[in-house]
Coordinates of C-alpha atoms and ligand atoms in Angstrom, one line a residue:
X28 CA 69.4 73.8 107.5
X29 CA 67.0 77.2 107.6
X30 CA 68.8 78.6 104.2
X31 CA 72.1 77.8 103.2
X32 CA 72.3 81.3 102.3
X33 CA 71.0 82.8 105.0
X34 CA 74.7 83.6 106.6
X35 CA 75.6 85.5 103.5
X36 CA 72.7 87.4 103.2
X37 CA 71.5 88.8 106.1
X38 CA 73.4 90.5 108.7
X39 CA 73.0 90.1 112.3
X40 CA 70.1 92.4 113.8
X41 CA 68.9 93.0 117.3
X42 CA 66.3 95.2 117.9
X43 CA 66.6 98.5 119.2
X44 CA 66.8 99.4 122.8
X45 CA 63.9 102.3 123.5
X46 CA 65.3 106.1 123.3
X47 CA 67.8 106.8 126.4
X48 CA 65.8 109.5 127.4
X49 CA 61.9 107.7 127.6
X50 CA 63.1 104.8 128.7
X51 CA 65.0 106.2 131.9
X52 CA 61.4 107.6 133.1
X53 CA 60.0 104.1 133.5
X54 CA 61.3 101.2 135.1
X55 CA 60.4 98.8 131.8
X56 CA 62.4 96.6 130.0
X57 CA 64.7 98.6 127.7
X58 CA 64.2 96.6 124.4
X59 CA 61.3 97.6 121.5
X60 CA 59.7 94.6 120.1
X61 CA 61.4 92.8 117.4
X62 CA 59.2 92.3 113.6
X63 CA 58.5 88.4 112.6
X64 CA 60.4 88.9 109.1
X65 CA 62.9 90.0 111.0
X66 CA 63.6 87.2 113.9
X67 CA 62.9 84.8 110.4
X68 CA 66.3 86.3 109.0
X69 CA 68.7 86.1 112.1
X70 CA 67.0 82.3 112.5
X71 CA 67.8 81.8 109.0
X72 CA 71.9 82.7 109.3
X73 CA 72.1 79.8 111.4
X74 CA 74.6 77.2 109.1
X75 CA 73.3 74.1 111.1
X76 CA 77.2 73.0 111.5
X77 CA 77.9 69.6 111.6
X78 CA 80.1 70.4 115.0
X79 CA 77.4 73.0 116.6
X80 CA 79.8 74.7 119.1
X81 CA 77.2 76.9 120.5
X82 CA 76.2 73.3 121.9
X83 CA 79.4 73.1 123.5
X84 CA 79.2 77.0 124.6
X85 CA 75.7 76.5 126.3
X86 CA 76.1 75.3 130.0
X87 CA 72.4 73.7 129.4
X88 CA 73.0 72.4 126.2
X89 CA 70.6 73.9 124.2
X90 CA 69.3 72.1 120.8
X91 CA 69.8 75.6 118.9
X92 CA 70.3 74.7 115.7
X93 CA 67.2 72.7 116.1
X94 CA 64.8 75.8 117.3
X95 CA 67.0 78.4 114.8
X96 CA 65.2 75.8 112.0
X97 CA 61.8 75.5 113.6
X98 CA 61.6 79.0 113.7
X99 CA 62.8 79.9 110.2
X100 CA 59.7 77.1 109.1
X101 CA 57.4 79.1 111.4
X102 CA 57.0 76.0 113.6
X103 CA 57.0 78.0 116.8
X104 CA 55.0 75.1 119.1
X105 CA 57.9 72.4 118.1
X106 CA 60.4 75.2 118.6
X107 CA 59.4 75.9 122.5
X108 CA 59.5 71.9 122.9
X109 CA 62.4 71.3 121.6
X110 CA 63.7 74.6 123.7
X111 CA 62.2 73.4 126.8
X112 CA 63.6 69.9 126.7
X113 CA 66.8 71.7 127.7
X114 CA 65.9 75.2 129.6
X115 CA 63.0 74.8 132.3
X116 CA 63.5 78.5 131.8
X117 CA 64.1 80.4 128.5
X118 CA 62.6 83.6 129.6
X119 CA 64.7 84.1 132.3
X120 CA 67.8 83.4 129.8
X121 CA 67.0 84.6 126.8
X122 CA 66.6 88.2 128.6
X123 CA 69.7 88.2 131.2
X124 CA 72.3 85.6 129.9
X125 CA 75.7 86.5 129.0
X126 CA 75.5 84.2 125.6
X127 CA 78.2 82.0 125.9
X128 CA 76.6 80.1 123.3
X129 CA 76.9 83.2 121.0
X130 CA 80.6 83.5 121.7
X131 CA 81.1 80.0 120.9
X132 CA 79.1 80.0 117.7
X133 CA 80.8 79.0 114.4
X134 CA 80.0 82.3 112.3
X135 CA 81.6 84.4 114.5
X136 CA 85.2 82.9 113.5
X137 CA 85.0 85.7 110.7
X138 CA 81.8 87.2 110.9
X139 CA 79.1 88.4 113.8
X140 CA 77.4 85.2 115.8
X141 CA 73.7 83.9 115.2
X142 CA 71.6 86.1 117.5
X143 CA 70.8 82.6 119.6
X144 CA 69.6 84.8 122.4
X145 CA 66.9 87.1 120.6
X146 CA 65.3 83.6 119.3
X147 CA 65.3 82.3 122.2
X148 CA 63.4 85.2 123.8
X149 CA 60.9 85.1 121.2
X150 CA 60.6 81.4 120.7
X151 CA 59.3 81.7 124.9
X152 CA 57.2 84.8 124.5
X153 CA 55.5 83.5 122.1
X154 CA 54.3 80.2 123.5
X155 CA 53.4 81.9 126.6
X156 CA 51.1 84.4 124.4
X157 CA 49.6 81.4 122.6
X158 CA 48.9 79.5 125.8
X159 CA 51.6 77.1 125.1
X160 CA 53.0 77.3 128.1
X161 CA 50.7 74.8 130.6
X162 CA 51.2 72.9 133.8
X163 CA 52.4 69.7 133.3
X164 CA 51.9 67.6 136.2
X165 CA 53.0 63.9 136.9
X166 CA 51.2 61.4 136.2
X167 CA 52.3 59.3 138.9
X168 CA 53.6 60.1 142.2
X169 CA 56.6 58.4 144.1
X170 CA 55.8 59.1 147.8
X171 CA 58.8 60.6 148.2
X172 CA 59.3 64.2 149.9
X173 CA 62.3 67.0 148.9
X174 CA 63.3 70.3 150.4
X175 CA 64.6 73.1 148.3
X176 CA 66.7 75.5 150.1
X177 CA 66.6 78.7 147.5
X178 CA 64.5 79.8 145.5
X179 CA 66.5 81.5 142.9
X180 CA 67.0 80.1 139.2
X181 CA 69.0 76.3 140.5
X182 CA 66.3 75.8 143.4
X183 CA 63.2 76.7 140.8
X184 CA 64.9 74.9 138.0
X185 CA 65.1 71.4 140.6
X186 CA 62.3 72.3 142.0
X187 CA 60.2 72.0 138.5
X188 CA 62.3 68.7 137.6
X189 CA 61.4 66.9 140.7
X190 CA 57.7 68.0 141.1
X191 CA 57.8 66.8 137.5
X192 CA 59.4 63.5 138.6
X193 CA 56.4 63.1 141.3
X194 CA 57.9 63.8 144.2
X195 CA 56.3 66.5 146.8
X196 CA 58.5 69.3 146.6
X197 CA 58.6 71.9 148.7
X198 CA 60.7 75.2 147.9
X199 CA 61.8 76.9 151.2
X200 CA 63.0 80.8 150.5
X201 CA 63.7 83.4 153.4
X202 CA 63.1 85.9 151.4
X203 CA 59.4 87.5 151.4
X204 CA 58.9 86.4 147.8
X205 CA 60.4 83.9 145.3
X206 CA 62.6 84.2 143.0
X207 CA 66.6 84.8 144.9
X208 CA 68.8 87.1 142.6
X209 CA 65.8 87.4 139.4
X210 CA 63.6 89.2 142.2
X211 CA 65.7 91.0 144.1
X212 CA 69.2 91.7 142.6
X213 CA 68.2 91.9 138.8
X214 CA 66.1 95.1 138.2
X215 CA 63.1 95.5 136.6
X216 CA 64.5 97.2 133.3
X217 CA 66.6 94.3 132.6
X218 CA 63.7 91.9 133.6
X219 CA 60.4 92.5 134.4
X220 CA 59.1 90.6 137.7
X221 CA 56.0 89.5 135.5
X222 CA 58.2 86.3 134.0
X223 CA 59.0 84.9 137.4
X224 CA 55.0 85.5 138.8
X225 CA 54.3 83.9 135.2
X226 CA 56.3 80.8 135.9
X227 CA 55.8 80.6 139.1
X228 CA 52.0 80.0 138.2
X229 CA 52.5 77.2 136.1
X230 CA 55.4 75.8 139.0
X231 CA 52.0 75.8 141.7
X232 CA 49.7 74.2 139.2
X233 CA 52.0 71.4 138.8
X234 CA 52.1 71.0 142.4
X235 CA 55.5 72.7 143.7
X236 CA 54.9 74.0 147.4
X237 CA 56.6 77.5 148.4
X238 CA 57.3 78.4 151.7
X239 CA 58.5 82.3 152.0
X240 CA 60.2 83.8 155.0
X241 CA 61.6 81.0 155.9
X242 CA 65.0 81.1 156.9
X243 CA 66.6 77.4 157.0
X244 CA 68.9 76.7 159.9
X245 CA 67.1 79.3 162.1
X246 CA 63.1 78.9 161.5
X247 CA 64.1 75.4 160.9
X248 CA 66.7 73.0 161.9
X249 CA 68.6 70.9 159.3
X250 CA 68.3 68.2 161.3
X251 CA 64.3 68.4 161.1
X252 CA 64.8 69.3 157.4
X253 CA 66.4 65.9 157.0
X254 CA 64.1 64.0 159.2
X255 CA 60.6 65.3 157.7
X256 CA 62.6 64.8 154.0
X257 CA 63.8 62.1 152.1
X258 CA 65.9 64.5 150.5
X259 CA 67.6 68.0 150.3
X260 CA 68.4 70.2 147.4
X261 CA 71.0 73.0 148.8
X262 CA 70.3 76.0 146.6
X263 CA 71.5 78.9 148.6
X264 CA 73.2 81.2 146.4
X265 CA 76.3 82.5 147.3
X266 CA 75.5 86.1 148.9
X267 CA 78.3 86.4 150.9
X268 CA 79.8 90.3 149.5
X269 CA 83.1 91.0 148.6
X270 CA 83.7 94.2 151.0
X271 CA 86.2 97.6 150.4
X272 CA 88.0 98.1 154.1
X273 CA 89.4 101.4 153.6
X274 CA 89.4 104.3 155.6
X275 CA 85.5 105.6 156.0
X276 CA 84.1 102.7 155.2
X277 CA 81.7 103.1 157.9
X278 CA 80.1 106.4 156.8
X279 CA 76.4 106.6 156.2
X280 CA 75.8 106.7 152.4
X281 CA 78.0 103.8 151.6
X282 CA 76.3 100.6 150.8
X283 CA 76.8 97.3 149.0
X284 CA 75.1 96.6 145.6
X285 CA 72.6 93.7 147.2
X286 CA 71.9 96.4 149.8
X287 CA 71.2 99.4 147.4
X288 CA 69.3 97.3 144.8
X289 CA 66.7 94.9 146.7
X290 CA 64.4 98.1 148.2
X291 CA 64.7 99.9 144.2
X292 CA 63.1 96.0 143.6
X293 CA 60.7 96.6 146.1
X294 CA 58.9 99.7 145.0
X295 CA 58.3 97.7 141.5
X296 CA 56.5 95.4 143.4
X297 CA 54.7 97.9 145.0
X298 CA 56.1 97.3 148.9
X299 CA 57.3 101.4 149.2
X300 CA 56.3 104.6 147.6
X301 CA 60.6 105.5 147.0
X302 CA 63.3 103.5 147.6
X303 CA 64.7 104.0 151.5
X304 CA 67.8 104.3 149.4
X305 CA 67.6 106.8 147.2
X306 CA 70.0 108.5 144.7
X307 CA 67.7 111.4 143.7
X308 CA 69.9 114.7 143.7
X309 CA 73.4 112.6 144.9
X310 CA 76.4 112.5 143.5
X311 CA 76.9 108.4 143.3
X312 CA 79.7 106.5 143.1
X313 CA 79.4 103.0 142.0
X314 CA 82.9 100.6 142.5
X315 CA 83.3 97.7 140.5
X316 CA 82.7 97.3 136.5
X317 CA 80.9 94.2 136.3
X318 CA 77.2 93.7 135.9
X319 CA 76.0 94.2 139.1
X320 CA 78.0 97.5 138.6
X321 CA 75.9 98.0 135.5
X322 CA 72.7 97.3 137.3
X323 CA 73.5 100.1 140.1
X324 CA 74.4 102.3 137.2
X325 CA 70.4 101.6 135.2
X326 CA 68.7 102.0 139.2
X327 CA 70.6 105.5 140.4
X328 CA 69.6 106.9 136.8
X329 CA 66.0 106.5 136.9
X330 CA 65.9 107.9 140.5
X331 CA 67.8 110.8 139.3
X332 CA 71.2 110.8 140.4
X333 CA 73.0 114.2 140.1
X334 CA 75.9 112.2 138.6
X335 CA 77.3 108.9 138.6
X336 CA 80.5 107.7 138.0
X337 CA 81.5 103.7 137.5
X338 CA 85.1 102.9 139.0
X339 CA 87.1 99.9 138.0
X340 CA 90.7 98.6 139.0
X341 CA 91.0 96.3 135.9
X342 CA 92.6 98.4 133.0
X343 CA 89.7 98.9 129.9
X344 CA 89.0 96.1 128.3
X345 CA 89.3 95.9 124.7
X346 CA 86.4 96.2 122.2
X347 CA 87.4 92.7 120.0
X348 CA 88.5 89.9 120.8
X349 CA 92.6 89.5 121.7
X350 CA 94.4 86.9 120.6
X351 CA 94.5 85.2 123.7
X352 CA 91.2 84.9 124.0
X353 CA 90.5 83.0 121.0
X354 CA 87.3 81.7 119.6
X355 CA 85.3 79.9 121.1
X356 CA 86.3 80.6 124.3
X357 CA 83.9 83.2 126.0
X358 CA 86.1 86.9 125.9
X359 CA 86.3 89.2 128.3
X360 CA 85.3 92.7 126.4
X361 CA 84.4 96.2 126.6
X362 CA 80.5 95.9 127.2
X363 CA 78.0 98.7 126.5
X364 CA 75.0 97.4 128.5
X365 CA 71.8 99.9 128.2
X366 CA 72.9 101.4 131.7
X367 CA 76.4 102.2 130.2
X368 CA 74.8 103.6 127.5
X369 CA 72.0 105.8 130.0
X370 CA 75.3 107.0 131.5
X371 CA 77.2 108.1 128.7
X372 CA 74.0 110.1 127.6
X373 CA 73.6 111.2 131.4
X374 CA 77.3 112.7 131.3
X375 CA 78.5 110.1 133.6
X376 CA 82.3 108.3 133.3
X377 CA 83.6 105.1 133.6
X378 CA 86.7 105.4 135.2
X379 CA 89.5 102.3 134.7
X380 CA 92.7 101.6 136.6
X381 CA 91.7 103.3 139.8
X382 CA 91.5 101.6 143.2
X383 CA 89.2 104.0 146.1
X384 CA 92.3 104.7 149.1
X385 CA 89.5 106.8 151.3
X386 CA 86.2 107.7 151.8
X387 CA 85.6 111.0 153.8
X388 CA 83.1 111.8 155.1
X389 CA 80.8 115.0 156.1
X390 CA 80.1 116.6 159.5
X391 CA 77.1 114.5 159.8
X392 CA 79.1 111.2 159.4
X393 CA 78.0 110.9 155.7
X394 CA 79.8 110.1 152.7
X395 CA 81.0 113.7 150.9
X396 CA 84.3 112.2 149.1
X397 CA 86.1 109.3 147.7
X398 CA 89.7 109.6 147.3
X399 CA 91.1 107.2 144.4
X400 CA 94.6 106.4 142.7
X401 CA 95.5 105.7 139.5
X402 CA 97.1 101.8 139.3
X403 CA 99.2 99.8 137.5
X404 CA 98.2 96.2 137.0
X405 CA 97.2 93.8 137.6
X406 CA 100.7 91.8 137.0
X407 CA 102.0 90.6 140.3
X408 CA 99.1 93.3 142.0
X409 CA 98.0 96.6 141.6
X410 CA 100.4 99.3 141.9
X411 CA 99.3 102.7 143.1
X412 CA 101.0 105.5 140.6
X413 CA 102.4 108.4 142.3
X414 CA 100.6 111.2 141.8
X415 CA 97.9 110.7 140.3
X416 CA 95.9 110.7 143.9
X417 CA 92.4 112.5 143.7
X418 CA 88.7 113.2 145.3
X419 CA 85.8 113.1 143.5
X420 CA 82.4 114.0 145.2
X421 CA 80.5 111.1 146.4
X422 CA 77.0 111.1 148.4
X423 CA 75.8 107.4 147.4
X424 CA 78.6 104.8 147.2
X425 CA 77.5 101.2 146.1
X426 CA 79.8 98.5 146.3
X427 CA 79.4 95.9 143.5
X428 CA 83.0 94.1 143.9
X429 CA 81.4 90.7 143.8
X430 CA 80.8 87.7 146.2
X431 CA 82.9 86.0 147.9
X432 CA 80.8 82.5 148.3
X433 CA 78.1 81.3 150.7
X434 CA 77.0 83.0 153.5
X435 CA 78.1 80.4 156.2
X436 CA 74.8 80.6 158.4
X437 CA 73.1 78.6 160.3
X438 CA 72.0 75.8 158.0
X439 CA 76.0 75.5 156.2
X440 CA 77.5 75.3 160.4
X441 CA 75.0 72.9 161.2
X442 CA 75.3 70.6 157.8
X443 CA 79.0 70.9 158.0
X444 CA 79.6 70.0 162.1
X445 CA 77.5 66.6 161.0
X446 CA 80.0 66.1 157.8
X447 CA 83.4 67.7 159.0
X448 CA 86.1 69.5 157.0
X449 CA 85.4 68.1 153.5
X450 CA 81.9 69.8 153.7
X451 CA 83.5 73.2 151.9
X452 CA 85.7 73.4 148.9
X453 CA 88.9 74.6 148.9
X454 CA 86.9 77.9 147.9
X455 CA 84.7 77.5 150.5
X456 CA 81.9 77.1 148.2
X457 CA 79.6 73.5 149.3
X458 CA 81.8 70.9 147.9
X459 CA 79.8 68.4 146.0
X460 CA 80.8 64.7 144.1
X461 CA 80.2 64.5 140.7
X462 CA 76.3 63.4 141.4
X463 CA 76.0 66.6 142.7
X464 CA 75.8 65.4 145.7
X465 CA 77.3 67.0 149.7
X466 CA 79.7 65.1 151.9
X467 CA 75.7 64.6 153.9
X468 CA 74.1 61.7 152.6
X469 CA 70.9 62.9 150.7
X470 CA 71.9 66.9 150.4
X471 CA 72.5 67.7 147.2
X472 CA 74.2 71.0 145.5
X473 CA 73.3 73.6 142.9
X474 CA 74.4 76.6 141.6
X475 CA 75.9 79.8 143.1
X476 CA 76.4 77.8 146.7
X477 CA 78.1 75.0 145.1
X478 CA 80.2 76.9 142.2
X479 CA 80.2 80.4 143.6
X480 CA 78.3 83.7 142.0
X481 CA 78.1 82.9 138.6
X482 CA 75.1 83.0 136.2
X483 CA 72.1 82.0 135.7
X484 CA 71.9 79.6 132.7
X485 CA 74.5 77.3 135.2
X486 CA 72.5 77.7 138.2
X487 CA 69.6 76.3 135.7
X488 CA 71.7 73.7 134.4
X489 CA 73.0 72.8 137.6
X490 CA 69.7 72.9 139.4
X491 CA 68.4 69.9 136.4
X492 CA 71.2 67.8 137.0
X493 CA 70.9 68.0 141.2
X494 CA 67.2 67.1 140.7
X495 CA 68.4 64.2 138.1
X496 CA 70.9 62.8 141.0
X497 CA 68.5 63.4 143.2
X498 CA 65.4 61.4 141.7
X499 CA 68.1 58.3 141.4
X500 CA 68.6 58.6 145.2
X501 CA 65.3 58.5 146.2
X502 CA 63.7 55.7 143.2
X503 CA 67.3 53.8 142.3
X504 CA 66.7 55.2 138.7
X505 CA 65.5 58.2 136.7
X506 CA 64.4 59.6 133.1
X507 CA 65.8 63.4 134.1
X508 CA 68.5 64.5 132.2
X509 CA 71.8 65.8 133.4
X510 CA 72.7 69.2 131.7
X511 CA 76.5 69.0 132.9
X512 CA 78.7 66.9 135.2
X513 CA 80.3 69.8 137.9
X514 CA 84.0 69.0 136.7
X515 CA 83.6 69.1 133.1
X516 CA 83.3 72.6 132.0
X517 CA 85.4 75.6 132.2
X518 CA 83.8 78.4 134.2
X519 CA 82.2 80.9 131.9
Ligands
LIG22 C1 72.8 92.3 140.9 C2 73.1 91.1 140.1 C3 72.8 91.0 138.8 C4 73.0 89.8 138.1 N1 72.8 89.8 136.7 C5 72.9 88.7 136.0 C6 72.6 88.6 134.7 O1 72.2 89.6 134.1 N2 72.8 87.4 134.0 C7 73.2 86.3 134.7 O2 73.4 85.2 134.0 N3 73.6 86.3 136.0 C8 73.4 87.5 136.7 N4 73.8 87.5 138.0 C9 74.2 86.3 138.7 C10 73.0 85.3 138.9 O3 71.9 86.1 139.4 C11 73.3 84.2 139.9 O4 74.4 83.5 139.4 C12 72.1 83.3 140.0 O5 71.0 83.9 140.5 C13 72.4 82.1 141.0 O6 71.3 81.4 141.2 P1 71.1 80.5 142.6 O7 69.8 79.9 142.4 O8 72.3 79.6 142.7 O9 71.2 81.5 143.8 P2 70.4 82.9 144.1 O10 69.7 83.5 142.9 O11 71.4 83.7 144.9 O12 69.2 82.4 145.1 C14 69.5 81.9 146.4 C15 68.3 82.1 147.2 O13 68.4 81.3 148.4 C16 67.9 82.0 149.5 N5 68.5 81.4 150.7 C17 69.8 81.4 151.1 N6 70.0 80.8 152.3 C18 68.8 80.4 152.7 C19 68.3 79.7 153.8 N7 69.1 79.3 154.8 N8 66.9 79.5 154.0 C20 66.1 79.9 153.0 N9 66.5 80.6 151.9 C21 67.8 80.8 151.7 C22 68.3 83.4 149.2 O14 67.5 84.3 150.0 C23 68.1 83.5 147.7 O15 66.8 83.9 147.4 C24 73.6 88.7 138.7 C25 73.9 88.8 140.1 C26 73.6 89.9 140.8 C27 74.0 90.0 142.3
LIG23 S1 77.4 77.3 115.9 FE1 76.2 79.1 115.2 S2 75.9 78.7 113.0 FE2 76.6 76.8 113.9 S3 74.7 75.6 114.5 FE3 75.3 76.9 116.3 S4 74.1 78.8 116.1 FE4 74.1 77.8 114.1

């Protein structure tokens, strides 16, 4: 244990986020950089419990306690081992995850959690400063070829595991760059692009092929796929939207959040001088109150929105923890994310217990107007109180309602006409055994397309275990470890 009286000390700390009003004129992450002494402290309320549930909380299974000790005895190059022998990717987590982990941990029963999540960030920072970070190539190779459809955090993580394993792995993405929902949904000030070109790097040294713009199922059959490959790691996401069919909805203006946000993504990376999309000078509406929501919110502020206003049927979720959601289950709160936070300095709302009844539009076929209604709910539905019917101006509408599972294109149609019904889940999501593996012999499942949109520390977690079941398939044994069996964990 760091100190055994570390969690009576020292509170829990997290550094600051940069001033609302310098931060919205770049596109950086929002965070200032956080002191050594400092990170020592929040390492150092860690109680090392003999029953670690922030084990239990992690999808991945991270060995916190262990790094939360290494780090309090300055032993940052045994902290990233020990960090990477669960995560194949702690930057990517340790700067977007939700922190189950944190809501599981054991000092937040009556006090505030370890910060699990600022270590881990730093733990990963620094190794890649030091040069810790290197390729690590096999040292033998099996002969053995897999494809990797998707390239977002499950198709990277299997891809690392079985390039690592020694087979030739070759990522196929249709996207013009790598990376699925870190490069093109997540923006820039909650992650900078850098950390995926970074680990990408290190992926290409050790041998991982990538193939962009390639669109499996039309580019490329699946029946060649399975021909040319001994085996196939589905990681498709599941990018299917969640749409609003109300009146209007097919007024120009109106868009959904994966449309809105990949072209903002774009001019980071250089491809457009603006966005095509643009909420400079509009009056934008964004519906839904979840992240994505939040991430719409962070993009329409720093291209200047006139206003914005963030709509959400659910009634406002409360600030601690009810008493049925107990720990260590994770709790559904209020949330005040950095966007949230632009916006309230910005003068923009967040609007609860409304559902959008209209959009109307202009004389030009644009979006000039939502109309919404107050609801009741959610019960046995949402009901509409009389009323309280209104319009708010609206030029930019982005829908950020969620997904609704896989896009069933060409390459799903194709897999599942060889398989038959038991292809899809009752969800429609790919339904997979509990060796990760589809009803097609050889095709494996991770992440989003297998468990629908979720996050990104089980599309990681998933993507190890796929590339575990995988490696037995191809060699009748293997020394990769399975984060999680698909079955055995609640959804976070
Ligand atoms: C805007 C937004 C913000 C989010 N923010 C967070 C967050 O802060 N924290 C968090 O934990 N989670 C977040 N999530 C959820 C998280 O991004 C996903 O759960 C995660 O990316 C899923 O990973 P995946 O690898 O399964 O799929 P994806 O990341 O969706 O990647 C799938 C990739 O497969 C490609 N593909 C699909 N079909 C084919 C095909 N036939 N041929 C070739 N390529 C194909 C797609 O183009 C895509 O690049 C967010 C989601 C969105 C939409
Ligand atoms: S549950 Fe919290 S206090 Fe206990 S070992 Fe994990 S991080 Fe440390």
């Amino acid at each position: 244990m760091a100190d055994p009286k570390g969690f009576l000390t020292h509170e829990r700390e997290l550094p600051a986020r940069r001033p609302v009003d310098v931060r919205i004129r770049d596109w950086r992450e929002v965070y200032q950089d956080f002191p050594k002494p400092e990170l020592t402290k929040q390492a150092a309320r860690c109680m090392d419990c003999g029953i670690p549930f922030c084990h239990n909380g992690c999808p991945l299974g991270n060995l916190i306690p262990e790094w939360n000790d290494l780090v309090y005895r300055d032993d940052w190059q045994e902290s990233i081992e020990r960090l990477h022998a669960t995560n194949n990717f702690p930057e990517f987590t340790g700067r977007l995850c939700p922190a189950p982990c944190e809501a599981a941990c054991v000092l937040g029963i009556n006090s505030d959690p370890v910060a699990i999540k600022r270590v881990e960030v730093e733990i990963i920072d620094r190794a890649f400063a030091e040069g810790w970070v290197t390729p690590r190539p096999p040292t033998s190779k099996t002969g053995k070829k897999v494809a990797v459809v998707g390239s977002g955090p499950a198709g990277l993580a299997a891809a690392q595991q079985l390039t690592r394993a020694g087979h030739d792995v070759v990522v196929f993405e249709r996207a013009d760059r790598i990376g699925g929902l870190l490069r093109y949904g997540i923006p820039e000030f909650k992650m900078e692009k850098r950390h995926i070109d970074r680990r990408l790097a290190q992926m290409r040294a050790e041998g991982t092929e990538f193939r962009t713009g390639v669109n499996v199922g039309v580019d490329i059959t699946a029946a060649r796929l399975r021909e040319e490959y001994d085996a196939i790691v589905l990681a498709g996401g599941a990018t299917q939207w969640r749409d609003l069919s109300v009146t209007g909805r097919d007024l120009g203006g109106i868009y959904q959040a994966m449309e809105y946000l990949p072209p903002s993504n774009k001019v980071q990376e250089g491809d457009y001088p603006v966005s095509p999309i643009s909420a400079e000078g509009k009056h934008v509406i964004v519906i839904g109150g979840g992240d994505t929501g939040a991430d719409c919110i962070g993009t329409a502020v720093r291209q200047g929105a006139a206003s914005i206003t963030q709509l959400e049927i659910m009634p406002r979720p409360p600030e601690t923890r009810p008493g049925s959601q107990p720990w260590p289950t994770f709790p559904m709160l209020f949330k005040m994310e950095s966007a949230h936070e632009e916006l309230a300095e910005g003068g923009g709302d967040r609007v609860y217990a409304v559902s959008t009844t209209e959009f109307v539009g202009d004389a030009d076929g644009n979006v000039r107007a939502l109309r919404l209604v107050e609801v009741e709910g959610p019960g046995a539905g949402f009901k509409p109180i009389p009323g309280t019917e209104r319009e708010i101006p609206a030029e930019l509408v982005a829908l950020s309602m969620g997904f609704v599972g896989p896009e069933k294109n060409g390459l799903l149609q194709e897999l599942a006409q060889t398989a038959g019904d038991e292809f899809f889940d009752a969800r429609g999501n790919v339904a997979r055994d509990k060796g990760y593996m589809s009803s097609v012999d050889g095709v494996f499942v991770a992440g989003d397309i297998g468990r629908g949109q979720s996050l990104i520390v089980w599309a990681i977690a998933e993507g190890r275990s796929a590339a575990s079941a995988a490696d037995r398939y191809l060699t009748g044994q293997t020394a990769l470890p399975v984060a999680i069996p698909p079955t055995a964990r609640p959804l976070v």
